[in-house]
PDB file of C-alpha atoms and ligand atoms in Angstrom:
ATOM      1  CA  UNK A  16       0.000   0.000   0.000  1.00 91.00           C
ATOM      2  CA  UNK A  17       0.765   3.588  -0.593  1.00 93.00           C
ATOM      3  CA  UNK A  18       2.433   5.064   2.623  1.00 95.00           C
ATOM      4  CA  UNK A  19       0.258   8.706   2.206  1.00 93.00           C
ATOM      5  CA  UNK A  20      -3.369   6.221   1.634  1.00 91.00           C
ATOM      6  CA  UNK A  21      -2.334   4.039   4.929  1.00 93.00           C
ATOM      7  CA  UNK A  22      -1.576   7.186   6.864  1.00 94.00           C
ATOM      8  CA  UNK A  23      -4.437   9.190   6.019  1.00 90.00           C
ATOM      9  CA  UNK A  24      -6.307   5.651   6.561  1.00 88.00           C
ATOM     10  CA  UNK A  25      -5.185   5.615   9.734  1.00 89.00           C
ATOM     11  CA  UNK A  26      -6.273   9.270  10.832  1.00 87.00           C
ATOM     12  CA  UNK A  27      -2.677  10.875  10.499  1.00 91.00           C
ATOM     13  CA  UNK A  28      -4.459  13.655   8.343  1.00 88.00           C
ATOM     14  CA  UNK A  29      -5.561  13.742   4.304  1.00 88.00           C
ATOM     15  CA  UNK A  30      -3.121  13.133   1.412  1.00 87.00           C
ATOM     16  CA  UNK A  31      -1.965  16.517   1.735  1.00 91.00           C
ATOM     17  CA  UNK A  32      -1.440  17.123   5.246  1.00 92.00           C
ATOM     18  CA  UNK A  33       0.707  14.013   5.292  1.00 92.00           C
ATOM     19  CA  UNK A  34       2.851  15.266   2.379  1.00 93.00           C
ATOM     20  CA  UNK A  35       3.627  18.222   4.662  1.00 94.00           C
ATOM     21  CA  UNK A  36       4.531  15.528   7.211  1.00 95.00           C
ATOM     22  CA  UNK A  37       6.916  13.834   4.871  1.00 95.00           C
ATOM     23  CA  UNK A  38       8.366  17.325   4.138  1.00 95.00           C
ATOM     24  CA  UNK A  39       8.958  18.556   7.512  1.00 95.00           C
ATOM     25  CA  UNK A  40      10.939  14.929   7.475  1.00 96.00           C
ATOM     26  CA  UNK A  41       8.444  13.815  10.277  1.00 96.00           C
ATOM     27  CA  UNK A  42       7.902  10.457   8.790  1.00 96.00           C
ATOM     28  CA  UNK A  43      10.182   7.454   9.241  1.00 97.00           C
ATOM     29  CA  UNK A  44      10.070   3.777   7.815  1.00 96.00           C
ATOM     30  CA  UNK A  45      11.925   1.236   9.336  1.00 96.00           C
ATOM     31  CA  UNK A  46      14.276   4.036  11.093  1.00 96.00           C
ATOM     32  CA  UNK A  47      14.861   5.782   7.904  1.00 96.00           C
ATOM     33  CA  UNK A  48      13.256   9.606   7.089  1.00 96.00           C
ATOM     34  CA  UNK A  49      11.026   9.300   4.035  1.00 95.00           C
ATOM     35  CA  UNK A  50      10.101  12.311   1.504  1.00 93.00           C
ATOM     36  CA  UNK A  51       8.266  10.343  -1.147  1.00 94.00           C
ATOM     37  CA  UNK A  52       4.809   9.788  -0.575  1.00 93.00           C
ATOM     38  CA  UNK A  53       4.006   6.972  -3.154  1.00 94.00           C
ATOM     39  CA  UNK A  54       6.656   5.065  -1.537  1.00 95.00           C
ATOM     40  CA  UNK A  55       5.330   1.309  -0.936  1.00 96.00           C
ATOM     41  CA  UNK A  56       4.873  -0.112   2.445  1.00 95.00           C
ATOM     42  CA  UNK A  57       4.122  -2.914   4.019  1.00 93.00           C
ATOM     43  CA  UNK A  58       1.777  -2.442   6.674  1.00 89.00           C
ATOM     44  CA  UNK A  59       2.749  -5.700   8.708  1.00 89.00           C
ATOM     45  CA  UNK A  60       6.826  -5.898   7.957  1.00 93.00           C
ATOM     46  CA  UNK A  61       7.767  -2.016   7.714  1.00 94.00           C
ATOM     47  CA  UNK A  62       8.013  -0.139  10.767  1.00 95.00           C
ATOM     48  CA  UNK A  63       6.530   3.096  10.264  1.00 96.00           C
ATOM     49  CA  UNK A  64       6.422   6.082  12.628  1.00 96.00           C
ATOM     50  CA  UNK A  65       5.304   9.785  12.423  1.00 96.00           C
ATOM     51  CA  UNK A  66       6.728  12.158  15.049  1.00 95.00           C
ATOM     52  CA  UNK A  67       8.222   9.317  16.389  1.00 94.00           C
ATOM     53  CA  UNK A  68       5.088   7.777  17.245  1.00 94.00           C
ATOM     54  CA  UNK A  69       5.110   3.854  15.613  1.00 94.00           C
ATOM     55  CA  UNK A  70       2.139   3.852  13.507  1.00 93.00           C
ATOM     56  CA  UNK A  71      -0.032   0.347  14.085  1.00 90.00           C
ATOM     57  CA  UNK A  72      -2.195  -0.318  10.809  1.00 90.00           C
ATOM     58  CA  UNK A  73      -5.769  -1.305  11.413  1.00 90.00           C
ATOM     59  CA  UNK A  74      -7.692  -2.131   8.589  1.00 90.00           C
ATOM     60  CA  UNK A  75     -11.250  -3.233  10.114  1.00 95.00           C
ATOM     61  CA  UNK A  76     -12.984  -1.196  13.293  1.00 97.00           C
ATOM     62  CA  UNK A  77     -16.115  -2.990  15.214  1.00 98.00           C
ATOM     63  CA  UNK A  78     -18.194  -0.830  17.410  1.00 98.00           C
ATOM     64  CA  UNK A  79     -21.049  -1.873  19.183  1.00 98.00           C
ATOM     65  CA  UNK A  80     -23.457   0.780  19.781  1.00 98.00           C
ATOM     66  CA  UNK A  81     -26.269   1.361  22.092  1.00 98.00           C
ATOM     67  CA  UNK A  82     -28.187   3.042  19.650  1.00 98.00           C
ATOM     68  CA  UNK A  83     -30.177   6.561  21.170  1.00 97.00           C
ATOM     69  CA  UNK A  84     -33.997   7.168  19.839  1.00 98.00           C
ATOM     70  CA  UNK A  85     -34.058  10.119  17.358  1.00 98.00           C
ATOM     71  CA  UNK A  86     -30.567   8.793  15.462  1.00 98.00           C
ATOM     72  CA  UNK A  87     -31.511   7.410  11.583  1.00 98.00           C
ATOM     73  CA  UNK A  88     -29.349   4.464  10.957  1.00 97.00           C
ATOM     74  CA  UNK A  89     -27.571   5.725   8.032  1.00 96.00           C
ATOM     75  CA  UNK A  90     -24.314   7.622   7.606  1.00 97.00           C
ATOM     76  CA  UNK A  91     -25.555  10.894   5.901  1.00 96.00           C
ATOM     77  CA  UNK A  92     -29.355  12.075   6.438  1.00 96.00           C
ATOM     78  CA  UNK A  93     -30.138  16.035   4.904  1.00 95.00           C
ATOM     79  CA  UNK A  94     -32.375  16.143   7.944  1.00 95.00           C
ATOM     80  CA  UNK A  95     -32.394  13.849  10.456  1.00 97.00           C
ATOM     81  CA  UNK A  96     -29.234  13.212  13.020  1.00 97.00           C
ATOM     82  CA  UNK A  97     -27.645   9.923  12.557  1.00 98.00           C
ATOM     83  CA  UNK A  98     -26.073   7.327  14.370  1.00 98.00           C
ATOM     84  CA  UNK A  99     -22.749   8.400  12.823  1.00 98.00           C
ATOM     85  CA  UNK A 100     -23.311  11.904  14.698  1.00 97.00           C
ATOM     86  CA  UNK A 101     -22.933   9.963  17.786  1.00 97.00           C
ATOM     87  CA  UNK A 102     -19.082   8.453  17.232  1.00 97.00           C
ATOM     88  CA  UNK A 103     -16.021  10.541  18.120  1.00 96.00           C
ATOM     89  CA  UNK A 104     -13.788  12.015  15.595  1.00 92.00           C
ATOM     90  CA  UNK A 105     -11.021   9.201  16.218  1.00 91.00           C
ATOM     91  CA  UNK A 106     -13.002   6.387  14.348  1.00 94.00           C
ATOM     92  CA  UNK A 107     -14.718   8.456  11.495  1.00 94.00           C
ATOM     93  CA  UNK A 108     -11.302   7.846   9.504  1.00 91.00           C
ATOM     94  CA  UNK A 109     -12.161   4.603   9.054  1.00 94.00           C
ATOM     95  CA  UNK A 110     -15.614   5.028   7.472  1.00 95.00           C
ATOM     96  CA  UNK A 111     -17.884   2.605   9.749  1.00 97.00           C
ATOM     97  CA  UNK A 112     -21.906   2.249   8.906  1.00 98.00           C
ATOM     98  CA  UNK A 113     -24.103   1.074  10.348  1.00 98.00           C
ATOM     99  CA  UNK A 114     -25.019  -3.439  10.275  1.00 96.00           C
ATOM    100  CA  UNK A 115     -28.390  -3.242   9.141  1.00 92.00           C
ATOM    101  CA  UNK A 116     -31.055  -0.339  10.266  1.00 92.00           C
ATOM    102  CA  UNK A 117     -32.915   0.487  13.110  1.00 97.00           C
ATOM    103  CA  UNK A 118     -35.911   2.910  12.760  1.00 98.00           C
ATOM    104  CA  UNK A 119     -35.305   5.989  14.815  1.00 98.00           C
ATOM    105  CA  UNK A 120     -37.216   5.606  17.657  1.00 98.00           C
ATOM    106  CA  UNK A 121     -36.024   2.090  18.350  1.00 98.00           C
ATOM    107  CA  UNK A 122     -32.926   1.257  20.912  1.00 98.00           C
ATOM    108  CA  UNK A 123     -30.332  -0.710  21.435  1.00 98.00           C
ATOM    109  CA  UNK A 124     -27.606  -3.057  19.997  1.00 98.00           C
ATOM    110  CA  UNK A 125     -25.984  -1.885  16.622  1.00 98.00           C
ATOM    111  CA  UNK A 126     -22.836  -3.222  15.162  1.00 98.00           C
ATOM    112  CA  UNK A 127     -21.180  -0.040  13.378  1.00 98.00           C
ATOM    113  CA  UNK A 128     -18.075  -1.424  11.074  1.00 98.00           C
ATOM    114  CA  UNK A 129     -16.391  -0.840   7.303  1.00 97.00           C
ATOM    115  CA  UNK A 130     -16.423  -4.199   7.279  1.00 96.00           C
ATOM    116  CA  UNK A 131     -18.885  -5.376   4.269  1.00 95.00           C
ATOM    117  CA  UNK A 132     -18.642  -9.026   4.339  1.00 94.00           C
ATOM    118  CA  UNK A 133     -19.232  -9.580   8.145  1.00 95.00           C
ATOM    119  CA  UNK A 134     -22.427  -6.739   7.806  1.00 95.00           C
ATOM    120  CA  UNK A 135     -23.832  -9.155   4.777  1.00 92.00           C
ATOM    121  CA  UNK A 136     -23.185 -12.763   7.166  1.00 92.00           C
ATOM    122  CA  UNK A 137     -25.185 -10.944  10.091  1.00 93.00           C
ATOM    123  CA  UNK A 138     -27.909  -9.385   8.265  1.00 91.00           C
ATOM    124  CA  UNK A 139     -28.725 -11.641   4.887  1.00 89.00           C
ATOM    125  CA  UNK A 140     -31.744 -13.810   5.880  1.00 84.00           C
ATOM    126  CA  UNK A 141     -30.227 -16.786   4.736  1.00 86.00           C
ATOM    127  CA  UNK A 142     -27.773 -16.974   7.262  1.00 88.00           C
ATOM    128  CA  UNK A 143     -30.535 -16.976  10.059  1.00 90.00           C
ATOM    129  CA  UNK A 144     -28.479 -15.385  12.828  1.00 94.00           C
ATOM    130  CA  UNK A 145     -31.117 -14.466  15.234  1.00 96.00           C
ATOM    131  CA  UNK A 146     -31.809 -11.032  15.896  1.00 97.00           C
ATOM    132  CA  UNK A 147     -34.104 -10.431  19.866  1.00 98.00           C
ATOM    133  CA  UNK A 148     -35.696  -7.601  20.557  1.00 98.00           C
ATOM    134  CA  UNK A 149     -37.277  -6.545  23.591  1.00 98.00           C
ATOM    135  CA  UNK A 150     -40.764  -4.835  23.066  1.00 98.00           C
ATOM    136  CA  UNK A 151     -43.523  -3.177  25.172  1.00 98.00           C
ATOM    137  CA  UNK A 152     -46.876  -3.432  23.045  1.00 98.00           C
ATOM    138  CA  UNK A 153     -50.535  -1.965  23.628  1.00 97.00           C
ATOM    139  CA  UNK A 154     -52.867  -4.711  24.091  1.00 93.00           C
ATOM    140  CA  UNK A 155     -52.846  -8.116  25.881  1.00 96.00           C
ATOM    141  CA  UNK A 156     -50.432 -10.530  23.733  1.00 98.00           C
ATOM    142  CA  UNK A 157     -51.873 -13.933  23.324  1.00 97.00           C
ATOM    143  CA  UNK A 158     -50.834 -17.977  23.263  1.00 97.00           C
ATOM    144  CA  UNK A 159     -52.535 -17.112  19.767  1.00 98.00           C
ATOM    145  CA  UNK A 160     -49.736 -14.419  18.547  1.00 98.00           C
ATOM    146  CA  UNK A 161     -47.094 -16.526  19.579  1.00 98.00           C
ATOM    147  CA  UNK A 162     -48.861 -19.645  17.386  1.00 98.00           C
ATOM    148  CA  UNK A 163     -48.702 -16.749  14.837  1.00 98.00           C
ATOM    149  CA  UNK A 164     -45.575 -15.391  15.254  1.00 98.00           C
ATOM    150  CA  UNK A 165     -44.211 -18.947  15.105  1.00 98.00           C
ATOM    151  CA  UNK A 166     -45.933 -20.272  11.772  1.00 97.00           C
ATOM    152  CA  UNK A 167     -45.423 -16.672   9.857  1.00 97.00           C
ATOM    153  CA  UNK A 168     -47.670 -13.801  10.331  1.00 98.00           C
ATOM    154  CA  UNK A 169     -48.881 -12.231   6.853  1.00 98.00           C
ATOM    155  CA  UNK A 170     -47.803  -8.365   6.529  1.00 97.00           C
ATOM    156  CA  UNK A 171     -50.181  -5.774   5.451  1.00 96.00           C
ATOM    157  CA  UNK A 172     -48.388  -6.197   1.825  1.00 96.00           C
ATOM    158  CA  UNK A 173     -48.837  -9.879   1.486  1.00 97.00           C
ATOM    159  CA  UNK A 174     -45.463 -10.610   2.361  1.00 97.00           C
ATOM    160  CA  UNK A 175     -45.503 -13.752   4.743  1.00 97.00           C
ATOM    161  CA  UNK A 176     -42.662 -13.077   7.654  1.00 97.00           C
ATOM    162  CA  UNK A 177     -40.310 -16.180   8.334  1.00 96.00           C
ATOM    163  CA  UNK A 178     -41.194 -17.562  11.803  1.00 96.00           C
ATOM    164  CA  UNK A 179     -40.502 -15.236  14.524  1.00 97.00           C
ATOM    165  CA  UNK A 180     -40.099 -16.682  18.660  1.00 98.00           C
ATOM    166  CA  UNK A 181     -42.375 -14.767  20.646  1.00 98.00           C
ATOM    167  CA  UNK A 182     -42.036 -14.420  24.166  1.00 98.00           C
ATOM    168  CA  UNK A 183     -44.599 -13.320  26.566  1.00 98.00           C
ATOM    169  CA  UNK A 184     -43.117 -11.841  29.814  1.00 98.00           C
ATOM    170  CA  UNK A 185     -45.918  -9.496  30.791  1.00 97.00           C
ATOM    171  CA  UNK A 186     -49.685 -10.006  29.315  1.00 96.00           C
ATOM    172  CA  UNK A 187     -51.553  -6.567  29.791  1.00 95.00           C
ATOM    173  CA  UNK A 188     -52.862  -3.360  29.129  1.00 95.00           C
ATOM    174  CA  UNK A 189     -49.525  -2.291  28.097  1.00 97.00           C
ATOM    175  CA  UNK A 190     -47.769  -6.392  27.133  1.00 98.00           C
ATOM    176  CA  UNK A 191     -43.816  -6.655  27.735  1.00 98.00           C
ATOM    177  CA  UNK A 192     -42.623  -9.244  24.942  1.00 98.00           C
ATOM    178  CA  UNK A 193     -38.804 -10.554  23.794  1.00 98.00           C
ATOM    179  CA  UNK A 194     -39.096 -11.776  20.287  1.00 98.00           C
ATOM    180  CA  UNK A 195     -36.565 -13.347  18.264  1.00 98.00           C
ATOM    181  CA  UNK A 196     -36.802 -12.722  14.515  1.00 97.00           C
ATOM    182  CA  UNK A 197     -33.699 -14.035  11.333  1.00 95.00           C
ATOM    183  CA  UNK A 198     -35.224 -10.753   8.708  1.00 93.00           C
ATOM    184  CA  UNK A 199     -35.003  -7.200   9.152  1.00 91.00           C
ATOM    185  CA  UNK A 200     -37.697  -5.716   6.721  1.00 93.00           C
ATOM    186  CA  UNK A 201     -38.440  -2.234   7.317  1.00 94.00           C
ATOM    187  CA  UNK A 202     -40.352  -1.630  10.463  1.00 97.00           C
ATOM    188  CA  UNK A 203     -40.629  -5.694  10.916  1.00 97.00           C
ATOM    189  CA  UNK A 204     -41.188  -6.216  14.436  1.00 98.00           C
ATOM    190  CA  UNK A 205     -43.866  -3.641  14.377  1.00 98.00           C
ATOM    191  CA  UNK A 206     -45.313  -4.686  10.894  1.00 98.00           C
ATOM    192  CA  UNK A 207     -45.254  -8.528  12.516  1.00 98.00           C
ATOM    193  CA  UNK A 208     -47.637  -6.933  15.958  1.00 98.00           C
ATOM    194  CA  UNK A 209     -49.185  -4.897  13.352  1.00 98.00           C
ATOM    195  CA  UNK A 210     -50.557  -8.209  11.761  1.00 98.00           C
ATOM    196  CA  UNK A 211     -51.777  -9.340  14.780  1.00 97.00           C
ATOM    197  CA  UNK A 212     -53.769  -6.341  15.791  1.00 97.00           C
ATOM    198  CA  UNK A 213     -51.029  -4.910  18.251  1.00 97.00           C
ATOM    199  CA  UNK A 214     -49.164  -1.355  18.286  1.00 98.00           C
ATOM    200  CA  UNK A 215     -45.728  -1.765  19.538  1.00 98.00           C
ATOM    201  CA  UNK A 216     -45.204   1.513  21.809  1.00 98.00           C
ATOM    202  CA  UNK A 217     -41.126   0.551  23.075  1.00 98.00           C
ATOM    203  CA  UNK A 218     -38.554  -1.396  20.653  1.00 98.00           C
ATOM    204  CA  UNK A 219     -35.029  -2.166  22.077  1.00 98.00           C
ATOM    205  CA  UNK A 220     -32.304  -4.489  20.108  1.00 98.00           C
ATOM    206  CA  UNK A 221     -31.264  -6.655  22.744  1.00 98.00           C
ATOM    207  CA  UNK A 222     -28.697  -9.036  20.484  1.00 98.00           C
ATOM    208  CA  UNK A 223     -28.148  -9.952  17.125  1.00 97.00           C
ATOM    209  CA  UNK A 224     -26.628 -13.982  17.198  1.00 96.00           C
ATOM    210  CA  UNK A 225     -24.107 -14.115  20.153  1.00 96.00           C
ATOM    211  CA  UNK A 226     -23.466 -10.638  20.078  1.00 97.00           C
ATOM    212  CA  UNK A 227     -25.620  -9.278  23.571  1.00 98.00           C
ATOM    213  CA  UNK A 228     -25.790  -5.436  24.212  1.00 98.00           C
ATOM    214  CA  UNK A 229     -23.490  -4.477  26.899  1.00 98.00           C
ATOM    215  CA  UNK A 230     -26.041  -3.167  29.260  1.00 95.00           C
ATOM    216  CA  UNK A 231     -23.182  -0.893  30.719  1.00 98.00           C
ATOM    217  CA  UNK A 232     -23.460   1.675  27.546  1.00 98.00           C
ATOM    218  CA  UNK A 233     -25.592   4.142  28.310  1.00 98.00           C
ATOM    219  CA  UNK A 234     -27.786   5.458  25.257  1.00 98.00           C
ATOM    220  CA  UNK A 235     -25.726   6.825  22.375  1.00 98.00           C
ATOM    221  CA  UNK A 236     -22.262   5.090  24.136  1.00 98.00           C
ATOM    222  CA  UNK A 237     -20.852   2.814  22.023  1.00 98.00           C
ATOM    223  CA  UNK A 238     -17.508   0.562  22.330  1.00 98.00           C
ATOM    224  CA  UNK A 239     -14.932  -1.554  20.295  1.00 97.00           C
ATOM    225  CA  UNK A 240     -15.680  -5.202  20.324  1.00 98.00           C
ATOM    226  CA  UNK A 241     -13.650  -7.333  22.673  1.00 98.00           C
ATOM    227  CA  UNK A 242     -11.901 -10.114  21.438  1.00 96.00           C
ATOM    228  CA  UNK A 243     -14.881 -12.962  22.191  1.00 97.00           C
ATOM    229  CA  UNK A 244     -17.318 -10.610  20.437  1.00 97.00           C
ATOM    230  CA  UNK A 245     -14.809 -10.604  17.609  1.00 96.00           C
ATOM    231  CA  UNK A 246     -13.922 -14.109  17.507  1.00 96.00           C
ATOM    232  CA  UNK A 247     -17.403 -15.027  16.771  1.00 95.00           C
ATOM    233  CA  UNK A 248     -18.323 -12.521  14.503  1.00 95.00           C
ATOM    234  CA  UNK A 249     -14.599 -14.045  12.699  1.00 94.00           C
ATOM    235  CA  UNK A 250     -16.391 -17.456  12.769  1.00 93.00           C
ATOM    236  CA  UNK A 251     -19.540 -15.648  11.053  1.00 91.00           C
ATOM    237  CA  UNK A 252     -17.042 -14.358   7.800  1.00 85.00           C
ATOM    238  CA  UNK A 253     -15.644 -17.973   7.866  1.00 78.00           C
ATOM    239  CA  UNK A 254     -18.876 -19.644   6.469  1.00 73.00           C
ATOM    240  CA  UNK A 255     -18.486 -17.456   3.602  1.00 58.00           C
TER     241      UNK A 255
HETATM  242  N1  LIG B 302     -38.280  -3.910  13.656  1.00 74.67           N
HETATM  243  C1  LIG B 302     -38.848  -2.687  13.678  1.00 74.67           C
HETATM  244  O1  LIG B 302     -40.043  -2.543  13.489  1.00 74.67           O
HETATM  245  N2  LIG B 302     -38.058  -1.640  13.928  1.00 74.67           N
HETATM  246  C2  LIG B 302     -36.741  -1.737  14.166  1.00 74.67           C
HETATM  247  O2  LIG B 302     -36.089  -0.728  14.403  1.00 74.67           O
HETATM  248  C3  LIG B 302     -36.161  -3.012  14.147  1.00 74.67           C
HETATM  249  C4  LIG B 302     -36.946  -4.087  13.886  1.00 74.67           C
END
């Protein structure tokens, strides 16, 4: 790789600003100053440092996010904020999205990461990784939803949902459900209650296969994946 495109991957500053860098002789590679930017590197052999500082080449970030209502899931919006507005300015170099959407009022767990294949393994609806949600819903929520839920509840378009797991925790005025769904069609969990005569009035991600919401990050917090969070979203990308 390019030694300017893995520094200004990394956050050291845009094409230009590191060209200033190399001018100002502020860049070494493997102990030696460098002053040509198109120089090749190798980002695992060469040892590269700027100001002195050894630069550590990270291709990949994984963030799990407690997502806050009132953030889009989408990385530019002309109106609304997104979830992107929540990150600091240290990992925007590396260009994370969001894994799959959640509507704006809904909470909870979302995976924020540049990396495509992993975002296709957890979200294509062929690899039926589980997705839970916890829900409170107007109404009393039946044996007769979860019968529904379980054979495939038919959506106000026709479309006939795979089968969901409903659980009842609470049956009431105001129902508290966990329901564990493999699709994520637009406004599915509430399309799915929908179907069944229910309004869902609360809708938190809880975890999406192994991957649980830390229940330490606070609305809007968000964290890098630790390494058994990582390992097994690694042993998702192996099935490719
Ligand atoms: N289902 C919904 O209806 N909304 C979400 O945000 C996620 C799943």
């Amino acid at each position: 790789m390019r030694l300017d495109k893995l520094l200004s991957n990394m956050g050291i500053g845009s094409r230009k600003d590191v060209k200033m860098l190399l001018k100002k002789k502020q860049v070494t590679v493997n102990g030696t100053v460098v002053k040509d930017s198109s120089m090749k590197v190798d980002s695992d052999a060469d040892d590269i440092k700027v100001k002195g500082e050894i630069i550590t080449y990270q291709q990949y970030i994984y963030l799990m996010m407690n997502k806050a209502p009132g953030h889009v899931s989408a990385t530019t919006d002309t109106r609304e904020k997104t979830v992107i507005d929540l990150l600091r300015e240290d990992v925007l170099h590396f260009k994370p999205f969001p894994v799959g959407r959640l509507d704006k009022d809904t909470e909870g767990l979302l995976l924020l990461t540049n990396d495509g294949d992993l975002a296709h393994q957890l979200v294509s609806p062929k690899k039926n990784v589980g997705k839970t949600y916890y829900a409170t819903i107007a109404g009393f929520v039946t044996d007769e939803d979860v019968t529904a839920f379980q054979e495939g509840v038919v959506l106000e378009d026709g479309y006939k949902a795979k089968p969901g797991e409903l659980r009842i925790l609470q049956s009431g005025d105001i129902s508290e459900i966990e329901v564990t769904i493999t699709e994520g069609k637009f406004h599915q969990v509430k399309r799915m209650f929908e179907a069944v005569g229910k309004k869902v009035t609360y809708l938190k991600r809880l975890s999406m296969g192994d991957l649980k919401l830390d229940d330490t990050l606070k609305l809007g917090e968000y964290r890098e994946l630790t390494d058994n969070e990582l390992a097994y979203c690694m042993s998702l990308k192996d099935t490719l």
